Coordinates of C-alpha atoms and ligand atoms in Angstrom, one line a residue:
M127 CA 53.1 58.4 85.3
D128 CA 56.9 59.2 85.0
S129 CA 58.6 57.1 87.4
I130 CA 61.5 58.2 89.7
S131 CA 62.6 54.6 90.5
W132 CA 65.2 52.8 88.4
R133 CA 66.8 49.5 88.2
L134 CA 69.9 49.3 86.2
K135 CA 72.7 50.6 88.4
R136 CA 76.1 50.9 86.8
T137 CA 78.9 48.2 87.2
Y138 CA 81.4 50.2 85.1
K139 CA 82.2 53.5 84.0
C140 CA 81.9 54.4 80.3
G141 CA 85.6 55.8 79.9
E142 CA 87.3 52.7 81.7
L143 CA 86.3 49.9 79.3
R144 CA 89.3 48.4 77.3
S145 CA 89.9 45.4 74.9
K146 CA 90.7 43.3 77.9
D147 CA 87.0 43.7 79.0
A148 CA 85.6 42.0 75.8
G149 CA 83.2 39.3 76.6
K150 CA 82.0 41.1 80.1
E151 CA 78.5 41.9 80.7
V152 CA 78.3 45.4 82.0
I153 CA 75.8 48.2 83.0
L154 CA 76.6 51.7 82.2
N155 CA 74.9 55.0 83.4
G156 CA 75.4 58.2 81.4
W157 CA 74.3 60.8 79.0
V158 CA 73.5 60.3 75.3
H159 CA 76.5 62.3 73.8
S160 CA 75.3 61.6 70.3
I161 CA 73.1 59.3 68.5
R162 CA 73.2 58.2 64.7
K163 CA 71.6 55.5 62.6
V164 CA 73.6 53.6 60.0
G165 CA 71.1 51.5 58.0
R166 CA 68.9 50.1 60.7
V167 CA 71.7 50.1 63.4
I168 CA 71.7 52.7 66.0
F169 CA 75.1 53.8 67.4
I170 CA 75.0 55.8 70.7
L171 CA 78.1 57.5 72.2
L172 CA 77.3 57.4 75.9
R173 CA 79.1 59.7 78.2
D174 CA 79.8 59.9 82.0
R175 CA 82.6 61.8 83.8
S176 CA 85.2 59.2 83.0
G177 CA 84.7 59.4 79.2
I178 CA 82.8 58.2 76.2
V179 CA 82.1 54.8 74.9
Q180 CA 80.1 53.4 71.8
V181 CA 77.0 51.6 72.3
V182 CA 75.6 49.6 69.4
V183 CA 71.9 48.6 69.2
T184 CA 70.7 46.3 66.3
P185 CA 67.1 45.9 65.4
K186 CA 67.1 42.5 67.0
S187 CA 68.0 43.8 70.3
Q188 CA 65.5 44.1 73.0
A189 CA 66.8 47.6 73.6
F190 CA 65.9 48.6 70.0
P191 CA 62.4 50.2 70.8
A192 CA 63.8 52.4 73.7
A193 CA 67.0 53.3 71.6
K194 CA 64.7 54.6 68.7
E195 CA 63.0 57.1 71.2
L196 CA 66.4 58.5 72.5
D197 CA 67.8 62.1 71.9
R198 CA 70.9 64.0 72.9
E199 CA 71.7 64.2 76.5
F200 CA 68.9 61.8 77.7
V201 CA 70.2 60.0 80.8
I202 CA 70.0 56.4 80.3
A203 CA 71.2 53.0 81.7
V204 CA 72.7 50.4 79.0
K205 CA 73.0 46.8 79.9
G206 CA 75.1 45.0 77.3
E207 CA 78.1 42.9 76.3
V208 CA 81.5 44.5 75.6
R209 CA 83.0 43.2 72.4
L210 CA 85.9 44.1 70.2
R211 CA 85.2 46.4 67.3
P212 CA 85.7 45.0 63.9
K213 CA 89.3 46.1 62.7
N214 CA 88.1 48.8 60.3
Q215 CA 85.9 50.4 63.0
V216 CA 88.6 50.8 65.6
N217 CA 89.0 54.5 66.5
P218 CA 92.5 55.4 67.7
D219 CA 91.5 58.8 68.9
M220 CA 89.2 57.4 71.6
P221 CA 90.5 55.7 74.7
T222 CA 87.7 53.2 74.3
G223 CA 88.0 53.0 70.6
E224 CA 88.9 49.3 70.4
I225 CA 85.6 48.1 71.9
E226 CA 81.9 48.8 71.9
V227 CA 78.9 47.6 73.9
A228 CA 76.2 45.7 72.3
A229 CA 73.1 46.8 74.1
H230 CA 70.6 44.1 75.3
E231 CA 68.4 46.6 77.4
I232 CA 68.2 50.3 77.7
E233 CA 66.4 52.1 80.6
V234 CA 65.5 55.8 80.2
L235 CA 66.5 57.5 83.7
N236 CA 65.4 61.0 82.4
E237 CA 64.9 62.8 79.2
S238 CA 66.3 66.2 77.9
K239 CA 64.7 69.0 76.1
P240 CA 66.5 70.1 73.1
L241 CA 69.6 72.0 74.3
P242 CA 69.9 75.7 74.4
L243 CA 73.8 75.4 73.9
P244 CA 75.5 73.3 71.1
I245 CA 77.7 71.5 73.6
W246 CA 78.2 68.5 71.2
D247 CA 80.1 70.6 68.7
E248 CA 83.2 72.5 69.7
S249 CA 83.1 74.7 66.6
L250 CA 79.6 76.0 67.1
M251 CA 80.5 76.5 71.0
S252 CA 83.4 78.9 69.9
T253 CA 80.8 81.3 68.3
T254 CA 78.4 80.9 71.4
S255 CA 78.2 84.1 73.5
E256 CA 79.6 83.8 76.9
A257 CA 76.2 85.1 78.4
N258 CA 74.5 82.0 77.0
R259 CA 77.3 79.7 78.4
L260 CA 77.0 81.2 81.8
R261 CA 73.2 81.1 81.8
Y262 CA 73.5 77.3 81.1
R263 CA 76.7 76.7 83.0
Y264 CA 75.7 73.2 84.0
L265 CA 75.4 72.3 80.5
D266 CA 78.7 74.1 79.5
L267 CA 80.3 72.0 82.3
R268 CA 79.5 68.9 80.4
R269 CA 82.0 69.7 77.6
E270 CA 85.2 67.8 77.8
K271 CA 87.4 70.9 77.9
V272 CA 85.5 72.6 80.6
K273 CA 85.1 69.6 82.6
N274 CA 88.9 68.8 82.4
N275 CA 89.7 72.3 83.6
I276 CA 87.7 71.5 86.8
L277 CA 89.1 68.2 87.1
L278 CA 92.6 69.8 86.9
R279 CA 91.8 72.4 89.4
A280 CA 90.7 69.5 92.0
K281 CA 94.0 67.7 91.2
V282 CA 96.0 70.9 92.0
V283 CA 94.1 71.6 95.3
K284 CA 94.6 67.9 96.3
A285 CA 98.3 68.1 95.6
M286 CA 98.7 71.3 97.4
R287 CA 96.9 70.0 100.5
D288 CA 98.8 66.8 100.3
F289 CA 102.1 68.6 100.1
Y290 CA 101.6 71.1 102.7
T291 CA 100.0 68.6 105.1
S292 CA 103.0 66.3 104.6
K293 CA 105.2 69.1 105.7
G294 CA 103.4 69.7 109.0
F295 CA 101.1 72.4 108.1
I296 CA 97.4 72.3 109.4
E297 CA 94.4 73.5 107.6
V298 CA 92.4 76.1 109.6
E299 CA 89.2 77.8 108.5
T300 CA 89.1 81.6 109.3
P301 CA 85.9 83.9 109.3
Y302 CA 84.4 85.1 105.9
L303 CA 82.3 87.7 107.9
G304 CA 85.1 89.9 109.3
R305 CA 86.3 93.4 109.5
S306 CA 88.1 95.2 106.8
T307 CA 91.4 93.6 105.8
P308 CA 93.1 96.0 103.6
E309 CA 94.4 94.4 100.5
G310 CA 94.0 97.4 98.5
A311 CA 90.2 96.9 97.4
R312 CA 87.0 97.8 98.5
D313 CA 85.2 95.8 101.1
F314 CA 81.9 94.0 100.2
L315 CA 79.7 94.9 103.2
V316 CA 77.0 92.7 104.8
P317 CA 74.5 94.6 106.7
S318 CA 74.0 93.3 110.2
R319 CA 70.5 92.6 111.3
L320 CA 71.1 92.1 115.1
H321 CA 73.4 95.2 115.2
P322 CA 71.7 98.2 113.6
R323 CA 74.1 100.4 111.6
K324 CA 76.8 97.8 111.7
F325 CA 78.3 95.9 108.7
Y326 CA 80.4 92.8 108.4
A327 CA 83.2 93.1 105.7
L328 CA 83.7 89.9 103.7
T329 CA 87.3 89.2 104.1
Q330 CA 89.5 90.4 101.3
S331 CA 92.1 87.7 102.5
P332 CA 92.6 85.8 105.8
Q333 CA 95.7 88.0 106.3
L334 CA 95.1 89.2 109.8
F335 CA 93.5 85.9 110.9
K336 CA 96.6 83.7 109.7
Q337 CA 98.9 86.1 111.6
L338 CA 96.9 85.7 114.7
L339 CA 97.2 81.9 114.2
M340 CA 100.8 82.5 114.4
V341 CA 100.6 84.5 117.6
A342 CA 98.4 81.6 118.9
G343 CA 101.4 79.2 118.3
L344 CA 100.1 76.9 115.4
E345 CA 103.4 77.6 113.6
K346 CA 102.3 76.2 110.2
Y347 CA 98.9 77.0 108.7
F348 CA 97.3 76.7 105.2
Q349 CA 93.8 77.1 103.9
V350 CA 91.8 77.2 100.6
A351 CA 90.1 80.5 101.2
R352 CA 87.6 82.5 99.3
C353 CA 88.5 86.2 99.0
F354 CA 86.0 88.9 98.3
R355 CA 87.1 92.2 96.8
D356 CA 84.6 94.8 95.5
E357 CA 86.5 96.3 92.7
D358 CA 85.5 97.7 89.3
P359 CA 84.9 95.2 86.6
R360 CA 88.2 94.7 84.6
A361 CA 89.2 92.0 82.2
D362 CA 89.3 88.7 84.0
R363 CA 88.6 90.0 87.5
Q364 CA 86.1 88.1 89.8
P365 CA 84.5 89.6 92.8
E366 CA 85.3 86.3 94.7
F367 CA 88.3 84.3 94.0
T368 CA 90.3 81.5 95.7
Q369 CA 93.7 81.7 97.4
F370 CA 95.7 78.9 98.6
D371 CA 96.8 80.9 101.8
M372 CA 99.7 79.8 104.1
E373 CA 101.7 81.2 106.9
I374 CA 104.8 79.9 108.9
S375 CA 106.6 81.0 112.3
F376 CA 110.2 81.2 112.8
V377 CA 111.1 81.7 109.2
T378 CA 113.2 83.9 106.9
R379 CA 112.2 85.0 103.5
E380 CA 114.5 82.1 102.2
D381 CA 112.5 79.6 104.0
V382 CA 109.2 80.6 102.7
M383 CA 110.5 80.8 99.0
S384 CA 112.1 77.4 99.3
V385 CA 108.9 75.6 100.5
V386 CA 107.0 77.3 97.9
E387 CA 109.4 76.1 95.2
E388 CA 109.1 72.6 96.6
S389 CA 105.4 72.8 96.4
M390 CA 105.4 73.9 93.0
K391 CA 107.7 71.1 92.0
Y392 CA 105.5 68.6 93.6
V393 CA 102.3 69.8 92.1
F394 CA 103.7 70.0 88.6
R395 CA 104.9 66.5 88.9
E396 CA 101.8 65.1 90.3
V397 CA 99.4 66.9 88.1
L398 CA 101.3 67.5 84.8
N399 CA 104.1 65.1 85.0
I400 CA 106.5 67.8 84.5
D401 CA 109.9 68.2 86.2
L402 CA 110.4 71.8 87.1
P403 CA 114.0 73.0 87.6
T404 CA 114.6 74.6 91.0
P405 CA 115.5 77.1 92.4
F406 CA 113.6 79.5 90.3
P407 CA 115.4 82.6 88.9
R408 CA 115.2 85.6 91.4
F409 CA 115.1 89.3 90.5
T410 CA 114.7 92.2 92.7
Y411 CA 111.7 94.5 91.8
E412 CA 114.3 97.1 90.5
E413 CA 116.1 94.5 88.4
A414 CA 112.9 93.3 86.9
I415 CA 112.0 96.7 85.8
E416 CA 115.4 97.5 84.5
R417 CA 115.7 94.1 82.4
F418 CA 112.2 93.3 81.5
G419 CA 110.2 96.5 82.1
T420 CA 107.7 94.7 84.4
D421 CA 107.3 93.1 87.8
K422 CA 105.8 90.2 86.1
P423 CA 108.3 89.2 83.5
D424 CA 107.5 86.2 81.1
L425 CA 110.7 84.4 81.1
R426 CA 109.7 81.8 78.3
F427 CA 111.4 84.2 76.0
P428 CA 114.9 85.8 76.6
S429 CA 114.6 89.3 75.2
E430 CA 115.9 91.8 77.7
L431 CA 115.5 95.6 77.6
H432 CA 118.7 97.6 76.9
T433 CA 119.4 101.3 76.9
L434 CA 120.8 102.8 73.6
L435 CA 121.0 106.5 74.8
E436 CA 120.8 108.5 77.9
D437 CA 120.6 112.3 77.7
G438 CA 119.6 114.1 80.8
R439 CA 116.3 112.5 82.0
L440 CA 115.4 110.9 78.8
Y441 CA 116.1 107.2 77.8
L442 CA 116.1 105.6 74.5
R443 CA 115.3 101.9 75.5
Y444 CA 114.6 98.9 73.2
F445 CA 114.2 95.1 73.2
K446 CA 114.9 92.7 70.3
M447 CA 112.8 89.7 69.8
K448 CA 112.7 86.8 67.4
G449 CA 109.5 86.1 65.5
L450 CA 108.6 89.8 65.3
G451 CA 109.6 89.7 61.4
K452 CA 106.3 87.7 60.8
M453 CA 104.1 90.4 62.7
C454 CA 105.0 93.4 60.4
G455 CA 101.2 93.8 59.6
T456 CA 100.2 94.1 63.3
L457 CA 103.1 95.7 65.1
Q458 CA 102.0 99.2 64.4
S459 CA 98.4 98.9 65.7
K460 CA 99.6 97.1 68.8
L461 CA 102.4 99.8 69.6
K462 CA 99.8 102.5 69.1
E463 CA 97.2 100.7 71.3
A464 CA 99.8 100.2 74.1
A465 CA 101.1 103.8 73.8
K466 CA 97.7 105.2 74.8
N467 CA 98.5 104.4 78.5
F468 CA 102.1 106.0 78.5
S469 CA 103.4 109.5 77.9
L470 CA 106.4 109.0 75.8
K471 CA 108.4 111.4 73.6
G472 CA 108.5 108.7 70.8
Y473 CA 108.2 105.0 70.1
G474 CA 108.6 102.7 67.1
F475 CA 109.7 99.4 65.8
R476 CA 111.8 97.9 63.0
A477 CA 111.4 94.2 61.9
V478 CA 113.0 92.0 59.2
D479 CA 110.9 89.4 57.7
L480 CA 112.2 86.2 56.2
G481 CA 113.6 87.2 52.7
S482 CA 115.1 90.2 54.4
K483 CA 111.9 92.4 53.8
E484 CA 112.0 95.1 56.2
C485 CA 109.1 97.0 57.9
S486 CA 109.4 99.9 60.4
E487 CA 107.5 102.8 61.8
A488 CA 108.4 105.8 64.2
M489 CA 105.9 107.7 66.2
G490 CA 106.8 111.0 67.8
V491 CA 110.4 111.9 68.4
L492 CA 113.0 109.0 68.0
P493 CA 116.7 109.8 67.9
E494 CA 118.9 108.6 65.0
D495 CA 120.6 106.1 67.1
V496 CA 117.7 103.6 66.6
K497 CA 119.3 102.9 63.1
G498 CA 122.3 101.3 64.8
V499 CA 120.5 98.3 66.1
E500 CA 121.3 95.2 64.0
L501 CA 118.7 92.6 63.2
E502 CA 118.8 89.0 61.9
E503 CA 116.1 87.7 59.7
G504 CA 112.9 87.2 61.4
E505 CA 113.9 89.5 64.3
G506 CA 112.3 92.8 65.3
V507 CA 113.0 95.6 67.7
V508 CA 110.8 97.8 69.6
F509 CA 112.0 101.4 70.9
A510 CA 110.7 103.8 73.5
Y511 CA 112.0 107.1 74.2
G512 CA 110.9 108.9 77.4
D513 CA 111.7 108.8 81.2
F514 CA 113.3 105.7 82.4
A515 CA 110.3 104.2 84.1
T516 CA 107.7 105.0 81.4
A517 CA 109.9 103.8 78.6
S518 CA 110.6 100.6 80.5
Q519 CA 107.0 99.9 81.5
F520 CA 105.7 100.5 77.9
L521 CA 108.4 98.1 76.6
G522 CA 107.5 95.7 79.4
V523 CA 103.9 95.5 78.4
L524 CA 104.8 95.1 74.8
R525 CA 107.5 92.4 75.4
N526 CA 105.0 90.2 77.4
A527 CA 102.2 90.7 74.9
L528 CA 104.2 90.3 71.7
G529 CA 106.3 87.3 73.1
R530 CA 103.0 85.3 73.5
E531 CA 102.0 86.0 69.8
A532 CA 105.2 85.7 68.1
G533 CA 105.2 82.0 67.9
I534 CA 108.3 81.6 70.0
V535 CA 107.0 79.9 73.1
K536 CA 106.4 76.2 73.3
R537 CA 103.2 74.6 74.4
N538 CA 103.5 73.4 78.0
Q539 CA 106.3 75.6 78.7
Y540 CA 106.3 76.9 82.4
S541 CA 108.6 79.5 83.5
F542 CA 108.6 80.6 87.2
V543 CA 110.3 83.6 88.6
W544 CA 110.7 85.2 91.9
V545 CA 110.5 89.1 92.2
T546 CA 111.6 90.4 95.5
D547 CA 112.3 93.5 97.3
F548 CA 109.4 95.6 96.2
P549 CA 109.1 99.0 97.5
L550 CA 107.3 99.2 101.0
F551 CA 105.2 102.2 99.9
E552 CA 103.9 103.9 96.9
V553 CA 102.0 107.2 96.6
D554 CA 98.3 107.1 96.2
E555 CA 97.6 109.2 93.2
E556 CA 94.3 110.7 94.4
T557 CA 95.4 111.6 98.1
G558 CA 99.1 112.0 97.6
R559 CA 99.4 109.9 100.7
L560 CA 101.8 106.8 101.1
I561 CA 100.1 103.5 100.8
S562 CA 101.6 100.1 101.3
K563 CA 102.6 98.5 98.0
H564 CA 101.7 94.8 99.2
H565 CA 99.8 95.3 102.6
P566 CA 100.5 97.2 105.7
F567 CA 101.7 94.2 107.7
T568 CA 104.7 93.5 105.3
S569 CA 108.0 94.1 107.1
P570 CA 110.7 96.5 105.8
R571 CA 114.2 95.0 105.1
P572 CA 115.8 95.6 108.6
E573 CA 118.7 97.6 107.0
D574 CA 116.2 100.1 105.7
I575 CA 114.4 100.9 109.1
P576 CA 116.5 104.2 109.4
L577 CA 115.1 105.3 106.0
L578 CA 111.4 105.1 107.3
D579 CA 111.2 108.6 108.4
K580 CA 113.4 110.4 106.0
E581 CA 113.0 108.6 102.7
P582 CA 110.2 106.1 103.1
L583 CA 109.8 105.7 99.2
K584 CA 113.3 104.3 99.3
V585 CA 112.4 101.5 101.8
K586 CA 112.3 97.9 100.4
A587 CA 109.9 95.3 101.7
L588 CA 110.8 91.7 102.7
S589 CA 108.4 90.7 100.0
Y590 CA 108.2 88.2 97.2
D591 CA 106.0 87.6 94.3
L592 CA 105.9 84.4 92.4
V593 CA 105.3 84.9 88.5
L594 CA 104.4 82.2 86.2
N595 CA 104.6 82.9 82.3
G596 CA 104.2 86.6 83.1
Y597 CA 101.2 86.2 85.5
E598 CA 101.5 86.8 89.2
V599 CA 100.5 83.5 90.8
A600 CA 101.5 84.1 94.3
G601 CA 102.5 87.0 96.7
G602 CA 103.7 87.2 100.3
S603 CA 106.1 88.6 102.8
I604 CA 107.8 88.6 106.0
R605 CA 105.5 90.2 108.4
I606 CA 105.9 92.8 111.1
H607 CA 105.9 91.1 114.4
K608 CA 106.5 94.0 116.8
R609 CA 104.0 96.6 117.9
W610 CA 106.1 99.7 117.7
L611 CA 107.0 99.0 113.9
Q612 CA 103.4 98.2 113.0
E613 CA 102.3 101.4 114.6
K614 CA 105.0 103.3 112.7
M615 CA 103.8 101.8 109.6
F616 CA 100.2 102.8 110.2
S617 CA 101.4 106.3 111.0
L618 CA 103.4 106.8 107.9
M619 CA 100.2 105.9 106.1
G620 CA 98.5 108.7 107.8
L621 CA 96.5 106.8 110.3
S622 CA 95.9 108.6 113.6
K623 CA 96.4 106.9 117.0
E624 CA 92.7 106.6 117.4
E625 CA 92.1 105.1 113.8
M626 CA 94.9 102.5 114.5
I627 CA 93.2 101.5 117.7
D628 CA 89.7 101.4 116.2
R629 CA 90.6 99.3 113.1
Y630 CA 93.6 97.2 114.2
G631 CA 93.7 97.5 118.0
F632 CA 93.3 93.8 118.3
L633 CA 96.3 93.1 116.1
L634 CA 98.4 95.7 117.9
E635 CA 97.4 94.1 121.1
A636 CA 98.2 90.6 119.9
L637 CA 101.8 91.8 118.8
E638 CA 102.4 92.5 122.5
F639 CA 101.6 89.1 123.7
G640 CA 104.6 87.1 122.4
A641 CA 104.1 87.3 118.6
P642 CA 106.8 85.2 116.8
P643 CA 108.6 86.3 113.7
H644 CA 106.5 84.9 110.8
G645 CA 105.9 85.1 107.2
G646 CA 103.8 83.5 104.5
I647 CA 102.3 83.7 101.0
A648 CA 99.1 83.3 99.1
F649 CA 98.7 81.7 95.8
G650 CA 96.0 82.9 93.5
L651 CA 94.7 79.4 92.9
D652 CA 92.3 80.4 89.8
R653 CA 95.3 82.0 87.9
L654 CA 97.6 79.3 88.8
V655 CA 95.3 76.7 87.4
A656 CA 94.4 78.8 84.3
V657 CA 98.0 79.0 83.3
M658 CA 98.4 75.2 83.9
A659 CA 95.4 74.5 81.8
G660 CA 96.5 77.0 79.1
E661 CA 93.5 79.1 79.6
D662 CA 93.7 83.0 79.2
S663 CA 90.7 83.6 81.6
I664 CA 90.3 82.5 85.1
R665 CA 86.5 82.2 84.3
D666 CA 87.5 79.0 82.5
V667 CA 88.7 77.3 85.6
I668 CA 85.9 78.4 88.0
A669 CA 82.9 76.1 88.1
F670 CA 80.3 79.1 88.4
P671 CA 82.2 82.3 87.7
K672 CA 80.6 85.7 87.4
N673 CA 80.4 87.5 84.1
K674 CA 82.5 90.6 83.2
E675 CA 79.7 92.9 84.9
M676 CA 80.2 90.8 88.0
A677 CA 76.9 89.1 87.9
D678 CA 75.6 85.6 87.4
P679 CA 73.2 85.2 84.5
M680 CA 72.3 81.8 85.8
T681 CA 70.9 82.5 89.3
G682 CA 70.2 86.1 88.6
S683 CA 72.7 87.3 91.3
P684 CA 72.8 90.0 92.4
A685 CA 69.0 90.4 93.1
E686 CA 66.9 92.7 95.1
A687 CA 66.3 91.7 98.6
P688 CA 62.9 90.2 99.6
P689 CA 60.9 92.9 101.4
E690 CA 60.7 90.9 104.6
Y691 CA 64.4 91.1 104.9
L692 CA 64.6 94.7 104.3
K693 CA 62.1 95.3 107.0
D694 CA 64.6 94.1 109.6
L695 CA 67.1 96.6 108.2
T696 CA 64.9 99.7 108.5
W697 CA 68.0 101.7 109.7
L698 CA 69.6 101.1 106.4
K699 CA 68.2 104.0 104.4
L700 CA 67.7 102.7 100.8
T701 CA 67.3 105.6 98.3
Ligands
LIG913 N1 97.2 88.3 102.1 C1 98.1 88.6 100.9 C2 97.3 88.7 99.6 O1 96.2 88.5 99.7 C3 99.1 87.5 100.7 C4 100.0 87.3 101.7 O2 100.7 88.3 102.0 O3 100.2 86.2 102.3 O4 97.9 89.2 98.7

């Protein structure tokens, strides 16, 4: 019978052996990454988490009969002697490439069926469907690249924990089964068996709990928190994601921003050995829209937006960018695609390829003035004609997207920028009501309080977003710590007194028992790690992500509930 006991426990890890270990007797445990025969000699690449090492089995070795039976991804133990490879067999691309292990003994710890995923070949993997990768995620995670992303993530979390702990922050866990915390999304509801007709809401963020920890006097808090938001599927959205969440008492906005900068400096040095220049550049929301057309400017490229013409309510705006000359073939389709989401009077581009060949295209109405913009070889210009906000935002989308493709950003280039002073409110397109741009616990700037009643849309918030390479990686604010102001905020958003008390009575009450001034921020950990790993999708840095339909093909989640559970929920009328 197939035994579950085994003898050869490892004394070394595969990836740590070097030429100085030559002559040592070692035992390794790991997976057969690949196996090949050269003449009668068998070469095995043996892999564990630390890396890969070559094992050689000659026909004379006692291990030979076992080696002949091996296949990919068998789990084995190898006992053998480390020896230097012959000069002509040294592999400079492998950290263990100067040595190999001559096997004396092989013990098979477990076999593997033929793999449903070609994890041994990256070029085959690139054509494998994501559905299959997620269905066998535990195999996908064996790939070097995917494994490294998970290791990077662990390093980032550790560095964050180390940094904030060293600054006197304490880690506190807050409930996941909570009551609605409005972060602008739908709640995931969990029906309560013990309280008929009642539901828990999975927390969208620890926002209210962390504020209450400040009222409790804990002063400096952090948490690696899972957040749940039941939103419609969109590219790269996950129904659960992780925040590195923090909050501090007795601080101004400057204090929060400076500790965040220090923490990023620490993390990038520890994890990537990169020295980030601080302080990070800062723009107000208005400035960011005016100069870059977006509140998430990618500052790895310098192009700024300019106004060429202003007639009445119409603006002709543009940006120039190096590298666009090479993109003549695709510029038209990219502009057309982006324009679908904006109602502009006109838009267009002109670009000069090397050798001074020009390409251009104008769509809709574009004033003659566009001809006046001078271009150098290789450069291009994109125009938009419409109202200020629409023209700017259209250009902002293209600036970020084209900049990434124009071959003008360096690898490992990281560009942080703060965007501050967001409007406190925006108008909900469906209801026409005021809604908070960040969340309703964000403090207005003190100087704007007189505007709250008369011109609420002009009120700016004491808020700040941290943007990295065009992605928002953190967002936070100074909070409201007085009951009257919190009530005012709710009532401007259309909540009646009763609704306020029902939903947020506990918060309003707490604000009356000595709530200190406080503020904080939350990092989107998945996005931060994805940018650091050079990955476009956060799914690549999450061990077990959901697919684009918000489902998990491996476990089959979501799934129907077992009938015996539903019996306890008879009040829940299922149609
Ligand atoms: N709770 C906020 C969010 O999830 C972050 C914060 O204000 O600290 O975006």
